[in-house]
């Protein structure tokens, strides 16, 4: 098991769309285990492979009793609307109100390639939309106004400069 580095915005790797998984092997299993442990170590609700710099369509979610490993996930149905606070391990310290569907149905396969689907409502629906967005290189700030996006970009750039000066 090894923890991976979570990339912080505006790292360009976060914009790279992930590719579909076609091979289900030991390497994939071990990557998923590392992704899961990294999410837990950083106290995240979810983590997508693109956030650790890998262009693989895989994300994980751990929220309340829900433990989801989603390979090649896609939203096949969405309905309604909700607005609520959202954060992201790639945007440390940033929480913003984001509009998302109230309910979604997601189809995915597990680490062995076996298909399943999830019907989610409320916060779980939000988390699924957020993580699946990551796999397409879409980020939570894309749902905000250009002005807000710019403020957040500057804040995180300043933070990374400060970290480089005082490691
Ligand atoms: Ni995120």
PDB file of C-alpha atoms and ligand atoms in Angstrom:
ATOM      1  CA  UNK A   1       0.000   0.000   0.000  1.00  0.00           C
ATOM      2  CA  UNK A   2       1.256   3.470  -0.741  1.00  0.00           C
ATOM      3  CA  UNK A   3      -0.195   6.921  -0.438  1.00  0.00           C
ATOM      4  CA  UNK A   4      -0.197   9.114  -3.503  1.00  0.00           C
ATOM      5  CA  UNK A   5       0.202  12.866  -3.920  1.00  0.00           C
ATOM      6  CA  UNK A   6      -3.084  14.684  -4.373  1.00  0.00           C
ATOM      7  CA  UNK A   7      -2.654  17.333  -7.060  1.00  0.00           C
ATOM      8  CA  UNK A   8      -3.765  20.838  -6.188  1.00  0.00           C
ATOM      9  CA  UNK A   9      -5.482  23.229  -8.593  1.00  0.00           C
ATOM     10  CA  UNK A  10      -4.277  24.781 -10.943  1.00  0.00           C
ATOM     11  CA  UNK A  11      -2.135  21.677 -11.664  1.00  0.00           C
ATOM     12  CA  UNK A  12      -2.906  21.083 -15.387  1.00  0.00           C
ATOM     13  CA  UNK A  13      -3.174  17.306 -14.876  1.00  0.00           C
ATOM     14  CA  UNK A  14      -6.587  17.941 -13.268  1.00  0.00           C
ATOM     15  CA  UNK A  15      -7.877  19.043 -16.687  1.00  0.00           C
ATOM     16  CA  UNK A  16      -6.829  15.864 -18.487  1.00  0.00           C
ATOM     17  CA  UNK A  17      -9.805  13.585 -19.263  1.00  0.00           C
ATOM     18  CA  UNK A  18      -9.342  10.003 -18.103  1.00  0.00           C
ATOM     19  CA  UNK A  19      -9.466   6.960 -20.373  1.00  0.00           C
ATOM     20  CA  UNK A  20     -11.746   3.935 -20.023  1.00  0.00           C
ATOM     21  CA  UNK A  21     -10.394   0.901 -18.187  1.00  0.00           C
ATOM     22  CA  UNK A  22     -10.198  -2.197 -20.383  1.00  0.00           C
ATOM     23  CA  UNK A  23      -7.927  -4.514 -18.398  1.00  0.00           C
ATOM     24  CA  UNK A  24      -8.832  -5.791 -14.938  1.00  0.00           C
ATOM     25  CA  UNK A  25      -5.660  -7.102 -13.336  1.00  0.00           C
ATOM     26  CA  UNK A  26      -3.543  -7.019 -10.174  1.00  0.00           C
ATOM     27  CA  UNK A  27      -2.059  -3.638 -11.092  1.00  0.00           C
ATOM     28  CA  UNK A  28      -5.548  -2.136 -11.300  1.00  0.00           C
ATOM     29  CA  UNK A  29      -6.553  -3.676  -7.970  1.00  0.00           C
ATOM     30  CA  UNK A  30      -3.460  -2.339  -6.298  1.00  0.00           C
ATOM     31  CA  UNK A  31      -3.995   1.148  -7.775  1.00  0.00           C
ATOM     32  CA  UNK A  32      -7.585   1.156  -6.478  1.00  0.00           C
ATOM     33  CA  UNK A  33      -6.379   0.146  -3.013  1.00  0.00           C
ATOM     34  CA  UNK A  34      -3.869   3.014  -3.012  1.00  0.00           C
ATOM     35  CA  UNK A  35      -6.521   5.470  -4.233  1.00  0.00           C
ATOM     36  CA  UNK A  36      -8.847   4.330  -1.435  1.00  0.00           C
ATOM     37  CA  UNK A  37      -6.152   4.643   1.251  1.00  0.00           C
ATOM     38  CA  UNK A  38      -5.128   8.068  -0.068  1.00  0.00           C
ATOM     39  CA  UNK A  39      -8.730   9.290   0.154  1.00  0.00           C
ATOM     40  CA  UNK A  40      -8.975   8.078   3.766  1.00  0.00           C
ATOM     41  CA  UNK A  41      -5.576   9.505   4.714  1.00  0.00           C
ATOM     42  CA  UNK A  42      -6.596  12.961   3.470  1.00  0.00           C
ATOM     43  CA  UNK A  43     -10.007  12.664   5.114  1.00  0.00           C
ATOM     44  CA  UNK A  44     -11.815  12.989   1.789  1.00  0.00           C
ATOM     45  CA  UNK A  45     -15.345  11.896   0.930  1.00  0.00           C
ATOM     46  CA  UNK A  46     -14.236  11.054  -2.587  1.00  0.00           C
ATOM     47  CA  UNK A  47     -11.179  10.892  -4.801  1.00  0.00           C
ATOM     48  CA  UNK A  48     -10.733  10.484  -8.550  1.00  0.00           C
ATOM     49  CA  UNK A  49      -7.702   8.973 -10.304  1.00  0.00           C
ATOM     50  CA  UNK A  50      -7.105  12.243 -12.178  1.00  0.00           C
ATOM     51  CA  UNK A  51      -6.444  13.909  -8.802  1.00  0.00           C
ATOM     52  CA  UNK A  52      -3.410  11.700  -8.275  1.00  0.00           C
ATOM     53  CA  UNK A  53      -2.201  12.358 -11.810  1.00  0.00           C
ATOM     54  CA  UNK A  54      -3.496   9.160 -13.464  1.00  0.00           C
ATOM     55  CA  UNK A  55      -5.752   9.292 -16.532  1.00  0.00           C
ATOM     56  CA  UNK A  56      -7.873   6.311 -15.483  1.00  0.00           C
ATOM     57  CA  UNK A  57     -11.686   6.380 -15.248  1.00  0.00           C
ATOM     58  CA  UNK A  58     -11.776   5.353 -11.597  1.00  0.00           C
ATOM     59  CA  UNK A  59     -13.125   7.120  -8.534  1.00  0.00           C
ATOM     60  CA  UNK A  60     -13.872   6.166  -4.951  1.00  0.00           C
ATOM     61  CA  UNK A  61     -16.394   7.516  -2.453  1.00  0.00           C
ATOM     62  CA  UNK A  62     -16.652   6.860   1.264  1.00  0.00           C
ATOM     63  CA  UNK A  63     -19.559   8.627   2.927  1.00  0.00           C
ATOM     64  CA  UNK A  64     -21.576   7.327   5.877  1.00  0.00           C
ATOM     65  CA  UNK A  65     -22.361   3.674   5.134  1.00  0.00           C
ATOM     66  CA  UNK A  66     -21.558   4.105   1.435  1.00  0.00           C
ATOM     67  CA  UNK A  67     -18.288   2.611   0.180  1.00  0.00           C
ATOM     68  CA  UNK A  68     -18.126   2.934  -3.575  1.00  0.00           C
ATOM     69  CA  UNK A  69     -15.414   1.891  -6.008  1.00  0.00           C
ATOM     70  CA  UNK A  70     -16.478   3.042  -9.443  1.00  0.00           C
ATOM     71  CA  UNK A  71     -14.654   2.006 -12.594  1.00  0.00           C
ATOM     72  CA  UNK A  72     -15.827   3.555 -15.893  1.00  0.00           C
ATOM     73  CA  UNK A  73     -18.763   5.273 -14.141  1.00  0.00           C
ATOM     74  CA  UNK A  74     -21.346   7.247 -16.082  1.00  0.00           C
ATOM     75  CA  UNK A  75     -24.470   9.128 -15.120  1.00  0.00           C
ATOM     76  CA  UNK A  76     -27.347   7.526 -16.994  1.00  0.00           C
ATOM     77  CA  UNK A  77     -30.158   9.539 -15.415  1.00  0.00           C
ATOM     78  CA  UNK A  78     -30.436  12.710 -13.384  1.00  0.00           C
ATOM     79  CA  UNK A  79     -33.352  14.697 -12.042  1.00  0.00           C
ATOM     80  CA  UNK A  80     -34.169  17.696  -9.877  1.00  0.00           C
ATOM     81  CA  UNK A  81     -31.779  20.245  -8.490  1.00  0.00           C
ATOM     82  CA  UNK A  82     -29.982  20.989  -5.208  1.00  0.00           C
ATOM     83  CA  UNK A  83     -27.607  23.731  -4.097  1.00  0.00           C
ATOM     84  CA  UNK A  84     -25.149  22.919  -1.321  1.00  0.00           C
ATOM     85  CA  UNK A  85     -21.613  23.299  -0.026  1.00  0.00           C
ATOM     86  CA  UNK A  86     -18.926  21.430  -1.851  1.00  0.00           C
ATOM     87  CA  UNK A  87     -15.226  20.941  -1.208  1.00  0.00           C
ATOM     88  CA  UNK A  88     -12.474  19.009  -2.970  1.00  0.00           C
ATOM     89  CA  UNK A  89      -9.071  17.650  -1.930  1.00  0.00           C
ATOM     90  CA  UNK A  90      -7.616  19.475  -4.959  1.00  0.00           C
ATOM     91  CA  UNK A  91      -9.004  22.791  -3.590  1.00  0.00           C
ATOM     92  CA  UNK A  92      -7.812  22.781   0.038  1.00  0.00           C
ATOM     93  CA  UNK A  93      -9.717  25.176   2.266  1.00  0.00           C
ATOM     94  CA  UNK A  94     -12.233  26.095  -0.450  1.00  0.00           C
ATOM     95  CA  UNK A  95     -15.943  25.454   0.092  1.00  0.00           C
ATOM     96  CA  UNK A  96     -18.513  26.824  -2.328  1.00  0.00           C
ATOM     97  CA  UNK A  97     -22.213  26.486  -2.972  1.00  0.00           C
ATOM     98  CA  UNK A  98     -22.641  24.409  -6.116  1.00  0.00           C
ATOM     99  CA  UNK A  99     -25.789  23.467  -8.030  1.00  0.00           C
ATOM    100  CA  UNK A 100     -26.149  19.738  -8.797  1.00  0.00           C
ATOM    101  CA  UNK A 101     -28.952  17.321  -9.671  1.00  0.00           C
ATOM    102  CA  UNK A 102     -30.942  16.113  -6.649  1.00  0.00           C
ATOM    103  CA  UNK A 103     -30.914  12.492  -7.838  1.00  0.00           C
ATOM    104  CA  UNK A 104     -28.721  10.491 -10.170  1.00  0.00           C
ATOM    105  CA  UNK A 105     -28.412   6.948 -11.385  1.00  0.00           C
ATOM    106  CA  UNK A 106     -24.840   5.888 -12.115  1.00  0.00           C
ATOM    107  CA  UNK A 107     -23.723   2.764 -13.948  1.00  0.00           C
ATOM    108  CA  UNK A 108     -20.201   1.502 -13.393  1.00  0.00           C
ATOM    109  CA  UNK A 109     -18.183  -1.687 -13.028  1.00  0.00           C
ATOM    110  CA  UNK A 110     -16.243  -2.851  -9.982  1.00  0.00           C
ATOM    111  CA  UNK A 111     -12.509  -3.653  -9.715  1.00  0.00           C
ATOM    112  CA  UNK A 112     -13.160  -6.988 -11.457  1.00  0.00           C
ATOM    113  CA  UNK A 113     -15.223  -5.524 -14.280  1.00  0.00           C
ATOM    114  CA  UNK A 114     -18.601  -6.602 -12.904  1.00  0.00           C
ATOM    115  CA  UNK A 115     -21.389  -4.101 -13.743  1.00  0.00           C
ATOM    116  CA  UNK A 116     -23.547  -2.469 -11.082  1.00  0.00           C
ATOM    117  CA  UNK A 117     -25.649   0.631 -10.691  1.00  0.00           C
ATOM    118  CA  UNK A 118     -26.220   3.133  -7.873  1.00  0.00           C
ATOM    119  CA  UNK A 119     -29.316   5.261  -7.291  1.00  0.00           C
ATOM    120  CA  UNK A 120     -28.332   8.248  -5.215  1.00  0.00           C
ATOM    121  CA  UNK A 121     -30.113  11.207  -3.690  1.00  0.00           C
ATOM    122  CA  UNK A 122     -28.902  14.370  -1.926  1.00  0.00           C
ATOM    123  CA  UNK A 123     -25.267  14.475  -0.831  1.00  0.00           C
ATOM    124  CA  UNK A 124     -24.351  11.110  -2.375  1.00  0.00           C
ATOM    125  CA  UNK A 125     -25.727  12.302  -5.744  1.00  0.00           C
ATOM    126  CA  UNK A 126     -23.578  15.439  -5.331  1.00  0.00           C
ATOM    127  CA  UNK A 127     -20.455  13.390  -4.540  1.00  0.00           C
ATOM    128  CA  UNK A 128     -21.009  11.139  -7.576  1.00  0.00           C
ATOM    129  CA  UNK A 129     -21.434  14.141  -9.918  1.00  0.00           C
ATOM    130  CA  UNK A 130     -18.313  15.768  -8.452  1.00  0.00           C
ATOM    131  CA  UNK A 131     -16.104  12.663  -8.858  1.00  0.00           C
ATOM    132  CA  UNK A 132     -17.385  11.781 -12.328  1.00  0.00           C
ATOM    133  CA  UNK A 133     -16.761  15.412 -13.395  1.00  0.00           C
ATOM    134  CA  UNK A 134     -13.101  14.922 -12.350  1.00  0.00           C
ATOM    135  CA  UNK A 135     -12.786  12.013 -14.795  1.00  0.00           C
ATOM    136  CA  UNK A 136     -13.763  14.373 -17.623  1.00  0.00           C
ATOM    137  CA  UNK A 137     -11.322  17.035 -16.426  1.00  0.00           C
ATOM    138  CA  UNK A 138     -14.188  19.122 -15.040  1.00  0.00           C
ATOM    139  CA  UNK A 139     -13.771  20.775 -11.662  1.00  0.00           C
ATOM    140  CA  UNK A 140     -16.160  22.197  -9.088  1.00  0.00           C
ATOM    141  CA  UNK A 141     -15.124  25.753  -9.949  1.00  0.00           C
ATOM    142  CA  UNK A 142     -16.432  25.238 -13.486  1.00  0.00           C
ATOM    143  CA  UNK A 143     -19.879  25.533 -11.912  1.00  0.00           C
ATOM    144  CA  UNK A 144     -19.042  29.002 -10.520  1.00  0.00           C
ATOM    145  CA  UNK A 145     -18.866  32.452 -12.132  1.00  0.00           C
ATOM    146  CA  UNK A 146     -15.622  33.414 -13.938  1.00  0.00           C
ATOM    147  CA  UNK A 147     -14.939  36.025 -11.227  1.00  0.00           C
ATOM    148  CA  UNK A 148     -15.194  33.468  -8.391  1.00  0.00           C
ATOM    149  CA  UNK A 149     -13.021  31.038 -10.357  1.00  0.00           C
ATOM    150  CA  UNK A 150     -10.327  33.689 -10.714  1.00  0.00           C
ATOM    151  CA  UNK A 151     -10.406  34.537  -6.989  1.00  0.00           C
ATOM    152  CA  UNK A 152      -9.982  30.849  -6.105  1.00  0.00           C
ATOM    153  CA  UNK A 153      -7.192  30.368  -8.663  1.00  0.00           C
ATOM    154  CA  UNK A 154      -5.248  33.293  -7.209  1.00  0.00           C
ATOM    155  CA  UNK A 155      -5.774  32.081  -3.646  1.00  0.00           C
ATOM    156  CA  UNK A 156      -4.435  28.592  -4.432  1.00  0.00           C
ATOM    157  CA  UNK A 157      -1.500  29.928  -6.484  1.00  0.00           C
ATOM    158  CA  UNK A 158      -0.516  32.159  -3.569  1.00  0.00           C
ATOM    159  CA  UNK A 159      -0.769  29.189  -1.226  1.00  0.00           C
ATOM    160  CA  UNK A 160       1.471  27.022  -3.394  1.00  0.00           C
ATOM    161  CA  UNK A 161       4.036  29.846  -3.669  1.00  0.00           C
ATOM    162  CA  UNK A 162       4.047  30.188   0.118  1.00  0.00           C
ATOM    163  CA  UNK A 163       4.531  26.435   0.486  1.00  0.00           C
ATOM    164  CA  UNK A 164       7.494  26.517  -1.861  1.00  0.00           C
ATOM    165  CA  UNK A 165       9.099  29.305   0.197  1.00  0.00           C
ATOM    166  CA  UNK A 166       8.455  27.673   3.607  1.00  0.00           C
ATOM    167  CA  UNK A 167       8.249  23.939   3.067  1.00  0.00           C
TER     168      UNK A 167
HETATM  169 NI1  LIG B   1     -12.796  16.770  -6.064  1.00  0.00          NI
END
